[in-house]
Tab-separated table of C-alpha atoms in Angstrom:
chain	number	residue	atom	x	y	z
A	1	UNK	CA	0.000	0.000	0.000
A	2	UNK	CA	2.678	2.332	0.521
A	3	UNK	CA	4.195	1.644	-2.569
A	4	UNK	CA	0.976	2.690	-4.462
A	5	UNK	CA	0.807	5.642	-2.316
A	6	UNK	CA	3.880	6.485	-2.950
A	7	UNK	CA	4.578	5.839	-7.140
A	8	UNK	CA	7.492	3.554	-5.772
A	9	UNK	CA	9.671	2.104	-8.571
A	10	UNK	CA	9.633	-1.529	-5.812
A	11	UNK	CA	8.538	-3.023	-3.139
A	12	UNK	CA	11.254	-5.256	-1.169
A	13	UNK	CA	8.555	-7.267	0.872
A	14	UNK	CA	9.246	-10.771	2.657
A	15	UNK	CA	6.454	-12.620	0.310
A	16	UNK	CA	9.194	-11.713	-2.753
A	17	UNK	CA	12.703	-12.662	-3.519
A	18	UNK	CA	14.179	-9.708	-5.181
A	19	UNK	CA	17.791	-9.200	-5.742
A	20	UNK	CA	20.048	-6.637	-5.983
A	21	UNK	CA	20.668	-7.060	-9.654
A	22	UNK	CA	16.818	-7.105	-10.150
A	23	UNK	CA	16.382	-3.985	-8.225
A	24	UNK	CA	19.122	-2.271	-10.233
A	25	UNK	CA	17.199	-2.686	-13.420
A	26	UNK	CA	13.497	-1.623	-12.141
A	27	UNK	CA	15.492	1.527	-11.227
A	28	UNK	CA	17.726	1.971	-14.689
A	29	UNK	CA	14.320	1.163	-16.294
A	30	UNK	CA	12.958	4.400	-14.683
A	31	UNK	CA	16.057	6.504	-16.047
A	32	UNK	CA	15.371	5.509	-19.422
A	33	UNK	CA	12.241	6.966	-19.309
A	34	UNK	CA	13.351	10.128	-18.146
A	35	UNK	CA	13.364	9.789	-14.372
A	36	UNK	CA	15.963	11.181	-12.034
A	37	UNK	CA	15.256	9.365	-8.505
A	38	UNK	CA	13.494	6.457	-7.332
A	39	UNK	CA	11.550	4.980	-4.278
A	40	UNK	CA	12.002	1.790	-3.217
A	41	UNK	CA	10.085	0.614	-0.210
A	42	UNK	CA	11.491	-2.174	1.763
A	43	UNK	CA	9.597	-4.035	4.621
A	44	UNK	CA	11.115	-5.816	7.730
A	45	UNK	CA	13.038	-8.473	6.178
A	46	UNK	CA	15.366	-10.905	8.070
A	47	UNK	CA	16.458	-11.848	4.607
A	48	UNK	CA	17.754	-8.513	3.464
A	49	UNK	CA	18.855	-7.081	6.432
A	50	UNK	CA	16.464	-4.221	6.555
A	51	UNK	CA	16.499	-1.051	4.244
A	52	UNK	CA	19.642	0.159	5.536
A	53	UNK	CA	21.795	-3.270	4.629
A	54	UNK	CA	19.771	-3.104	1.534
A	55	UNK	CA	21.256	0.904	0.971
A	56	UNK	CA	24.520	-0.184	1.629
A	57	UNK	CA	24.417	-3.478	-1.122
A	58	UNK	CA	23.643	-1.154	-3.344
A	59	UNK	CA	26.015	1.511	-2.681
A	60	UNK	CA	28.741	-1.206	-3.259
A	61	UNK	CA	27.569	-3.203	-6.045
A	62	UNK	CA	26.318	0.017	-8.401
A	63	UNK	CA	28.032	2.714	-6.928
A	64	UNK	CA	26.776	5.363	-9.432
A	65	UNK	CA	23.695	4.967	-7.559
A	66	UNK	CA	23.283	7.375	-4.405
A	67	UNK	CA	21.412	5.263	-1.955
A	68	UNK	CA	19.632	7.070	1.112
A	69	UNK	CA	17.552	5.521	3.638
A	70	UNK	CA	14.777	7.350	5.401
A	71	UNK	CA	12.785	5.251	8.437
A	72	UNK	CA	9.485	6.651	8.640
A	73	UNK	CA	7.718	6.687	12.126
A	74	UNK	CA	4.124	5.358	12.782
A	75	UNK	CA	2.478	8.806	12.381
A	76	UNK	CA	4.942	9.858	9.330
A	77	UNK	CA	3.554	6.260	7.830
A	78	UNK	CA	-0.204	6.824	8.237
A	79	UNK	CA	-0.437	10.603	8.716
A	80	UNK	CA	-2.638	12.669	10.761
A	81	UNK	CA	-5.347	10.564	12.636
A	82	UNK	CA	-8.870	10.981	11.262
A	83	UNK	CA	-12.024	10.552	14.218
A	84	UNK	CA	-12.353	6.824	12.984
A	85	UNK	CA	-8.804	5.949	14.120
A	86	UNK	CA	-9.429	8.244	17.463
A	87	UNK	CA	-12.654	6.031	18.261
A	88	UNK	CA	-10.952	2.681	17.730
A	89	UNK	CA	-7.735	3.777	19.456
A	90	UNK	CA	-10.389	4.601	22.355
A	91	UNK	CA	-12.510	1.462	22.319
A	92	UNK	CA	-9.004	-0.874	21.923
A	93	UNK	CA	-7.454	0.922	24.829
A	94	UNK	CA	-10.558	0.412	26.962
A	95	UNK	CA	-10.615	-3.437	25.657
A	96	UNK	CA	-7.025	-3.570	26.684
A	97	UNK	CA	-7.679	-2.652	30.659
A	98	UNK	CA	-10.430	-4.664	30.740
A	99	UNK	CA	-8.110	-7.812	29.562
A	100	UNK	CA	-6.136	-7.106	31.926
A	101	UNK	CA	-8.416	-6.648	34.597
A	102	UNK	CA	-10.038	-9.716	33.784
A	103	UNK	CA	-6.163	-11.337	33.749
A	104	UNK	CA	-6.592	-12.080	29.918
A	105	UNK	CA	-3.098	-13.226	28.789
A	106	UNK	CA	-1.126	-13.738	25.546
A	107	UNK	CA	-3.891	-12.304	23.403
A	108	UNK	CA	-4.470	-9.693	20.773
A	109	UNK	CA	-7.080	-7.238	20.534
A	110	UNK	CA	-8.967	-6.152	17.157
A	111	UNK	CA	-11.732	-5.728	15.280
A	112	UNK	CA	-14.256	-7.886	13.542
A	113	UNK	CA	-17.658	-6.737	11.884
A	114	UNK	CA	-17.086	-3.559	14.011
A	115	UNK	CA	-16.636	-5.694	17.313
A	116	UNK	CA	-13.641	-5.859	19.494
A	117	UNK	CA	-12.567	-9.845	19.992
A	118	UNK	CA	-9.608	-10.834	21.267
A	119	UNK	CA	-7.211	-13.484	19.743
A	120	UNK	CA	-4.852	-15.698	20.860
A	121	UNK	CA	-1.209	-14.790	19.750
A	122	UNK	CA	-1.120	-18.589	18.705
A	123	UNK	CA	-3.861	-18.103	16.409
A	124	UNK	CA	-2.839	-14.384	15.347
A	125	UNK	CA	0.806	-15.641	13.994
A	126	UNK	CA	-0.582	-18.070	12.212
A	127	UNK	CA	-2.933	-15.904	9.882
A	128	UNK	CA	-1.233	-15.427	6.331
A	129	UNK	CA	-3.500	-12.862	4.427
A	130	UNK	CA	-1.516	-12.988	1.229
A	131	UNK	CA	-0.201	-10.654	-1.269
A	132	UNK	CA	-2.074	-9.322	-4.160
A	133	UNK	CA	-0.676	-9.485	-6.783
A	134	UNK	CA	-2.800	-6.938	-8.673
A	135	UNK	CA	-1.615	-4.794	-6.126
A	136	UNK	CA	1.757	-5.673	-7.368
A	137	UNK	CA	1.338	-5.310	-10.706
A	138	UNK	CA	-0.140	-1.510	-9.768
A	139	UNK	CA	3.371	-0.413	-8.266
A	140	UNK	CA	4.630	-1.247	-11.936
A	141	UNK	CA	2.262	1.176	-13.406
A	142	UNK	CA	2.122	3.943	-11.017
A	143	UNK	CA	6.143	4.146	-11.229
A	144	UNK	CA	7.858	3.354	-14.554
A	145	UNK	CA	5.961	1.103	-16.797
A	146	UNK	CA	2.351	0.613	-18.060
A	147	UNK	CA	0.047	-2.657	-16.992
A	148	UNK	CA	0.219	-3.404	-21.396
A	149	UNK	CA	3.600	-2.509	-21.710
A	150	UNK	CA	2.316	-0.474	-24.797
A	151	UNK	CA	2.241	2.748	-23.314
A	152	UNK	CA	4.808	4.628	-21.327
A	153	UNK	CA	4.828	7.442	-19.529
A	154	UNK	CA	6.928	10.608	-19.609
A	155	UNK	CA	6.952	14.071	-19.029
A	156	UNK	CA	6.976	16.205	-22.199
A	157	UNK	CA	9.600	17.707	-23.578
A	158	UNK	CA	10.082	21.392	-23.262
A	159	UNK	CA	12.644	23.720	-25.030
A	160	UNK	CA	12.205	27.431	-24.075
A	161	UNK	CA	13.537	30.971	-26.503
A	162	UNK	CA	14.833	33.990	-24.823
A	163	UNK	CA	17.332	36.206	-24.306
A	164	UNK	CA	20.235	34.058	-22.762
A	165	UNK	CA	22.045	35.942	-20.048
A	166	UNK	CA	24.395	34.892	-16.812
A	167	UNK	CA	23.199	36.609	-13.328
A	168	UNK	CA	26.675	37.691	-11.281
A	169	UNK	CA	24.298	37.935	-8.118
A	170	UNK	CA	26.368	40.192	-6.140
A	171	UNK	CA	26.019	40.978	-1.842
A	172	UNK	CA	26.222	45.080	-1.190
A	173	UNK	CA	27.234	45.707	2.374
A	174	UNK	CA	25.776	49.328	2.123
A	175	UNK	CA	23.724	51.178	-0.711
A	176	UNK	CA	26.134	53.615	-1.907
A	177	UNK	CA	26.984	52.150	-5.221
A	178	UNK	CA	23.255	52.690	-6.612
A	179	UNK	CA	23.364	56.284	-4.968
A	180	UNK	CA	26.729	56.760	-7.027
A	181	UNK	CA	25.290	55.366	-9.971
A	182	UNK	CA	21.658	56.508	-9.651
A	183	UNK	CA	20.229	53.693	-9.621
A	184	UNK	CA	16.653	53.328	-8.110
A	185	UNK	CA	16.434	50.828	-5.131
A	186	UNK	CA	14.741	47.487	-6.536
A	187	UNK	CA	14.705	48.651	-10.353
A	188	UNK	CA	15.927	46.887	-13.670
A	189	UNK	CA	17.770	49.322	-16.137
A	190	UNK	CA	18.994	48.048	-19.097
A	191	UNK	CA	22.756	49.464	-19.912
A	192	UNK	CA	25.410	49.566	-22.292
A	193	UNK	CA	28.131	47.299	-21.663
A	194	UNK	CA	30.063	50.359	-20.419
A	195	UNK	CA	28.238	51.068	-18.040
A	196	UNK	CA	27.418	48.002	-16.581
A	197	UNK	CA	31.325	47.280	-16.441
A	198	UNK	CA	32.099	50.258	-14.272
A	199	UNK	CA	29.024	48.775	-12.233
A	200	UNK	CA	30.848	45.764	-11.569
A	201	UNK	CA	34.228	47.435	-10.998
A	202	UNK	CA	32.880	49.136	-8.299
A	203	UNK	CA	31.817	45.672	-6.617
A	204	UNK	CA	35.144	44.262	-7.201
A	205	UNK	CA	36.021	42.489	-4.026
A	206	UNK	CA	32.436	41.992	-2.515
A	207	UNK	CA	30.944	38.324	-2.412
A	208	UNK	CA	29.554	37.207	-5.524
A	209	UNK	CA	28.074	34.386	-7.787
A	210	UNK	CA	26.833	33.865	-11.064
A	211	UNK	CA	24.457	31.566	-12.371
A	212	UNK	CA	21.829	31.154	-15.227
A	213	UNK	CA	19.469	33.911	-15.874
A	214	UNK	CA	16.807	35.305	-18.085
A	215	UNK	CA	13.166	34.598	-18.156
A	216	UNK	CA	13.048	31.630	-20.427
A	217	UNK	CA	16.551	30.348	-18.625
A	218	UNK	CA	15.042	30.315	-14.827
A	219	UNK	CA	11.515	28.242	-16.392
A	220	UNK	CA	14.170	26.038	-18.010
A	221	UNK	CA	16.481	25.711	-15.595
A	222	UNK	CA	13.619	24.834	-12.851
A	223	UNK	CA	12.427	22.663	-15.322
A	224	UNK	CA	15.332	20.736	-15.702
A	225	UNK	CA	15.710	20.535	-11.455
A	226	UNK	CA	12.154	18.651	-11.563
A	227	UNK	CA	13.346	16.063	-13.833
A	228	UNK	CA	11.936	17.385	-17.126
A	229	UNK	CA	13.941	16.947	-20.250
A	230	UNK	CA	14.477	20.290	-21.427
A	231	UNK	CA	16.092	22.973	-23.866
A	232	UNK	CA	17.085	26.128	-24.494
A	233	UNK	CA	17.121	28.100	-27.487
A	234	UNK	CA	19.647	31.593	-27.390
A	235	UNK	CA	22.776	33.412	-28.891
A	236	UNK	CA	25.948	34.511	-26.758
A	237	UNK	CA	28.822	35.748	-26.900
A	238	UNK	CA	32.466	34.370	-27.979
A	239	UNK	CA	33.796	34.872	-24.415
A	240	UNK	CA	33.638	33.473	-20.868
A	241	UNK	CA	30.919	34.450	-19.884
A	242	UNK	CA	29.381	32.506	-22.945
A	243	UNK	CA	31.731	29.531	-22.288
A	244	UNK	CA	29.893	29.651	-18.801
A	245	UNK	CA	26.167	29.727	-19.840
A	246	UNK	CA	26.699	26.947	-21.987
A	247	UNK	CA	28.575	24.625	-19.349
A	248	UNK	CA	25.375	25.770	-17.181
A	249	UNK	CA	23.120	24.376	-19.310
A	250	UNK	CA	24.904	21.224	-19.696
A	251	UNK	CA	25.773	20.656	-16.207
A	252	UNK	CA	21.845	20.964	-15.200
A	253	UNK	CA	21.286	18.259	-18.096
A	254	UNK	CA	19.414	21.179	-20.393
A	255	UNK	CA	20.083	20.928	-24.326
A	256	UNK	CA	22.316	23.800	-25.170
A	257	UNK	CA	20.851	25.201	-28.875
A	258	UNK	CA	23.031	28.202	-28.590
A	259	UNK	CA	24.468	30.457	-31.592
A	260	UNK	CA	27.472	32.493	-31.045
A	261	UNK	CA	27.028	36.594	-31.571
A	262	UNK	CA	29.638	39.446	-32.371
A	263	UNK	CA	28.626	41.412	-29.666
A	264	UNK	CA	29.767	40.256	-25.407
A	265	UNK	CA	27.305	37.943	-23.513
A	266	UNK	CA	24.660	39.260	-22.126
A	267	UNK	CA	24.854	39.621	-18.782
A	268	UNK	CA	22.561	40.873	-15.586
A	269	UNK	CA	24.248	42.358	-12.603
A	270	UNK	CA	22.401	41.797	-9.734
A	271	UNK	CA	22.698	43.729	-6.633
A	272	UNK	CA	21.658	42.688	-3.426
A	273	UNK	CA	21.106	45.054	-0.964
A	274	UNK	CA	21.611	44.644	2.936
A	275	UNK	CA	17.583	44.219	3.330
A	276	UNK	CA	17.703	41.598	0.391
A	277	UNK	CA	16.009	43.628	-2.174
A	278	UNK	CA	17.671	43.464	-5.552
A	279	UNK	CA	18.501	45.955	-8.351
A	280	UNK	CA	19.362	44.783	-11.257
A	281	UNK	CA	21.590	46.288	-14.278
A	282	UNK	CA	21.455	44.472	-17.696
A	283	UNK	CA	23.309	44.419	-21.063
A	284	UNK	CA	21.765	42.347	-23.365
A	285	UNK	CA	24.382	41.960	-25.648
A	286	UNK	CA	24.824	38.793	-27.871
A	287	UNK	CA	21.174	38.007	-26.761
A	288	UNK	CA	19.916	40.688	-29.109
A	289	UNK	CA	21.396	39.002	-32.250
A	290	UNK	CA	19.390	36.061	-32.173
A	291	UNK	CA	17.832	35.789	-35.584
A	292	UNK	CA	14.805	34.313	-37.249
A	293	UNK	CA	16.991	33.021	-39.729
A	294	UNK	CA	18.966	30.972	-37.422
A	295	UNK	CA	15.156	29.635	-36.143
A	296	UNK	CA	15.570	25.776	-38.262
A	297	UNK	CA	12.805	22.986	-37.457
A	298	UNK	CA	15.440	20.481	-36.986
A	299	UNK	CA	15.218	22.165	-33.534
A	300	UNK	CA	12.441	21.050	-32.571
A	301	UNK	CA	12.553	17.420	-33.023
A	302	UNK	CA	12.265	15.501	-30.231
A	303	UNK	CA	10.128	18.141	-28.300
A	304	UNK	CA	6.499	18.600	-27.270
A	305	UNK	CA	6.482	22.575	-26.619
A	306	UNK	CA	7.895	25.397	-27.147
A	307	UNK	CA	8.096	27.679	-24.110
A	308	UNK	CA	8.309	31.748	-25.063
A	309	UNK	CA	10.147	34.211	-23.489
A	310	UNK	CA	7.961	37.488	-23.450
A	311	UNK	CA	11.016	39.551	-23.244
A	312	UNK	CA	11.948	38.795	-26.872
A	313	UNK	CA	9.185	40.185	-27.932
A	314	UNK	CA	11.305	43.166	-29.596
A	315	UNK	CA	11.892	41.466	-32.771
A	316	UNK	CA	8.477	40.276	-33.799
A	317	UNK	CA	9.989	38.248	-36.911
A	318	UNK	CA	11.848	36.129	-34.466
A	319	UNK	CA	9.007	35.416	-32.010
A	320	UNK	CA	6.453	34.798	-34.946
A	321	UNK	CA	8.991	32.557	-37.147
A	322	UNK	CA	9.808	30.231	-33.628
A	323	UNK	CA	5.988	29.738	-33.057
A	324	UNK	CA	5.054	29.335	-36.384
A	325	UNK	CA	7.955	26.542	-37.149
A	326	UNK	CA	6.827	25.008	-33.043
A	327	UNK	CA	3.425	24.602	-34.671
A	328	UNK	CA	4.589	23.164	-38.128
A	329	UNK	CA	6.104	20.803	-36.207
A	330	UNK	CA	3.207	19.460	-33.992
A	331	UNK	CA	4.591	21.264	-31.020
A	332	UNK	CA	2.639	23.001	-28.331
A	333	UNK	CA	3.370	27.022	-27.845
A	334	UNK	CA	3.360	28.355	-24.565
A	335	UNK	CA	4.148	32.293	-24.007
A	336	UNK	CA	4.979	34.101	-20.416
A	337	UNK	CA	4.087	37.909	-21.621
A	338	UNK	CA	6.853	39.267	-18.924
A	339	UNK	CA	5.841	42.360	-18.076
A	340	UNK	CA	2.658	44.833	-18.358
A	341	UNK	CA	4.332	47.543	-20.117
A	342	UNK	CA	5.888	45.210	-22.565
A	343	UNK	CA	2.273	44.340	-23.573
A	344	UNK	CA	0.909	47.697	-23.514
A	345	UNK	CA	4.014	48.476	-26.150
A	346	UNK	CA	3.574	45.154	-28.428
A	347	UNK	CA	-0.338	44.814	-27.344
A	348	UNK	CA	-2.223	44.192	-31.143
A	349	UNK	CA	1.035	42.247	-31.892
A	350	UNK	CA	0.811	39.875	-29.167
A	351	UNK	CA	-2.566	39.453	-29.676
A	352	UNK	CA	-2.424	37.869	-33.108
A	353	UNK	CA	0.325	35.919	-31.669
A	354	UNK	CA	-1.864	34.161	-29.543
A	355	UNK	CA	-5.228	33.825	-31.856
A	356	UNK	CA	-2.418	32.630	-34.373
A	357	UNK	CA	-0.064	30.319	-32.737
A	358	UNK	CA	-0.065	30.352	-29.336
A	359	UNK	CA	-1.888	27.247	-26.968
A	360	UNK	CA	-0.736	28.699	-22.916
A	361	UNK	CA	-0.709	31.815	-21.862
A	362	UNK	CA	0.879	32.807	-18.882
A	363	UNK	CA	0.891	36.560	-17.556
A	364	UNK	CA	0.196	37.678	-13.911
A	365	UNK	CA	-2.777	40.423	-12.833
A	366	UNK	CA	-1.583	43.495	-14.473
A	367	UNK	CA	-0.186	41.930	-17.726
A	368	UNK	CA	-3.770	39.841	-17.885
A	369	UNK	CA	-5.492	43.494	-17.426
A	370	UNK	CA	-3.350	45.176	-20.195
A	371	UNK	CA	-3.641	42.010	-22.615
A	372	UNK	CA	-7.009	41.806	-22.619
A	373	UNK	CA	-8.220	45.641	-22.048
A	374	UNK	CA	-10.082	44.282	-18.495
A	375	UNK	CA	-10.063	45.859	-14.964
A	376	UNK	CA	-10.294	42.367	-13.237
A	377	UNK	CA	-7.866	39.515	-13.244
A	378	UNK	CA	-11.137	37.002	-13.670
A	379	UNK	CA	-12.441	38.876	-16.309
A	380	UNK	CA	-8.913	39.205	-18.089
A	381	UNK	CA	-8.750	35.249	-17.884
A	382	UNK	CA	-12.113	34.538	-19.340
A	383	UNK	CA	-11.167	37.052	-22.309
A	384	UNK	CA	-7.625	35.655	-22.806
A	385	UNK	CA	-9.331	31.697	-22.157
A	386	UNK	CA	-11.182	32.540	-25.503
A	387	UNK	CA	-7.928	33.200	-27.628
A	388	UNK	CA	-6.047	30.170	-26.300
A	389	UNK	CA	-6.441	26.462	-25.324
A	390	UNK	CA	-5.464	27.143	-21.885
A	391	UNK	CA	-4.718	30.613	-19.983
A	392	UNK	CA	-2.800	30.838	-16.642
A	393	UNK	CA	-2.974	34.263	-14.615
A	394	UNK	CA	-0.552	34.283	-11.944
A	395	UNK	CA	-1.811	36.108	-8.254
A	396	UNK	CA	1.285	36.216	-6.121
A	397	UNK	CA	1.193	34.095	-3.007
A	398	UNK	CA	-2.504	33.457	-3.842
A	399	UNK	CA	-1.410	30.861	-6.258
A	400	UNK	CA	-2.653	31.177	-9.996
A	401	UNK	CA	-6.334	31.028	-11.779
A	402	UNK	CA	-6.251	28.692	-14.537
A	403	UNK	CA	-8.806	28.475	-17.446
């Protein structure tokens, strides 16, 4: 039952030999279809030592495998108790003292037709209710494999388009850089690479990292950290900081489709203030040079949809020749529209986008309002609902209202 519960890859249970080598291949036949951890639940088993001997077989037979072993305790195992299991907790510990009192001995207490009876241990150890194997066969399909072995089952493939830049993500102990540089606490300015260089001189020395940025690149890259196969569509520069996006990409298991531009990576410099709110400073650079021309179908093979960066939105022959050549090749188009006054600016644009080529929308409360003319985010989702097969309006830390 826990298995089931669970979408375990195996059950190790007593009523089963399985083997090391066995187990090994129910969990390489999840990585072949695009899985990235397993469950295995093991029962009490004299014969394999228990889930932690079981851990450490594995650990030394197929060490590419990392192995951890979590014991569960009775309330982590069944959860919260409902009022039935408080009511026959209650009536079992009354049964109990009255045994007792009555100097009852060697017996068991539980429940049958909704009486308590008690049972001899001699006759409760030698009850064997059985396995089912349906039940069996249901781990198999819940996990990895179907009951026909005709179907499988996968998460689709995603590749997302947008502008590919690095974030250098960078700790401020005070505030007087954006004073010198007058830049508004919490903004995004977009620089030239001058600019933004003497930004970053000025932070020479502080703590800093970089990692992937960009619209499309944080949906990808989040993507990728749930176990989706994904990709990522964008043009950089033929420098480091290019050299590093790409090792990014390949290092979080995403499919690098990335064209090299004239012009220096792009690049976002983030800066962190002592409260934690951010400002951000970005050169687009190389990003900018992505081309429709460069937009082939042969990209697309292998994928189910085609994510869009709303951002990119600047060069309306590349956005409309990547959905265009997604749908001409049976993919699914999904658009984020990225930010209000980027709609307001591309608005009759992005709206033939959509009627056109586009299946998901995804915008939050004021880019809904501006996208569909409306002064309420329900109303914006019923108008944008009608222009798409599915439309997603994001509310903060209420969640999102899907239609």
């Amino acid at each position: 039952n826990s298995a089931i519960a669970t979408g375990s890859e195996a059950a190790i249970i007593p009523e089963m030999d399985t083997e090391v080598d066995q187990l090994a291949e129910l969990i390489n036949h999840g990585f072949r279809k695009s899985k990235n951890s397993a469950i295995v639940i093991v029962a009490e088993n004299p014969k394999t030592g228990g889930a932690t001997a079981l851990a450490e077989r594995v650990k030394k037979e197929f060490p590419q495998y990392d192995a951890r072993v979590t014991i569960l305790g009775h309330i982590q195992r069944g959860g919260s108790p409902t009022a039935v299991d408080r009511i026959l907790a209650s009536r079992m510990g009354e049964a109990a003292i009255e045994a007792f009192l009555d100097e009852q001995r060697n017996v068991m207490i539980g429940t049958m037709n909704g009486k308590i009876v008690y049972v001899p241990f001699a006759k409760a150890v030698k009850h064997d209710k059985g396995i089912d194997r349906k039940d069996l066969e249901l781990v198999k399909i819940l996990s990895i494999e179907s009951k026909t072995q005709s179907r499988t089952y996968r998460m689709k493939r995603v590749i997302g388009i947008g502008n590919a830049l690095t974030d250098m993500l960078v700790n401020l102990k005070s505030d007087s850089v954006l004073s010198r540089f007058k830049l508004a606490k919490g903004s995004m300015s977009l620089v030239d690479t001058k600019l933004q260089t003497e930004i970053s001189k000025s932070v020479a020395g502080l703590p800093y990292s970089l990692s992937l940025g960009g619209s499309a690149g944080n949906t990808i890259r989040a993507m990728a950290k749930l176990g989706c196969q994904v990709g990522f569509i964008g043009k950089v520069g033929q420098d480091t900081t290019g050299d590093f996006f790409v090792q990014a990409l390949e290092n979080l298991g995403v499919e690098p489709v990335i064209f090299r531009g004239s012009k220096r990576s792009g690049k976002c410099v983030s800066l962190i203030s002592p409260d934690g709110e951010r400002t951000m400073v970005t050169y687009l650079g190389a990003a900018l040079e992505l081309t429709a021309a460069e937009i082939d179908p042969a990209i697309f093979d292998g994928y189910d949809c085609l994510y869009i960066e709303g951002y990119i939105v600047q060069d309306h022959d590349l956005i409309r020749k990547a959905a265009r050549t997604a749908k001409e090749c049976g993919l699914k188009v999904a658009i984020d529209l990225a930010s209000f006054n980027i709609v307001a600016e591309n608005l009759e644009f992005l709206r033939n986008l959509v009627r056109d080529y586009v299946d998901i929308v995804f915008a939050n409360e004021d880019e809904a309002k501006t996208f569909a003319c409306e002064a309420e985010p329900l109303n914006a989702l019923q108008c944008i609902s009608e222009m798409c097969e599915l439309a997603v309006v994001k509310i903060g830390i209420k969640g999102a209202m899907i239609k």
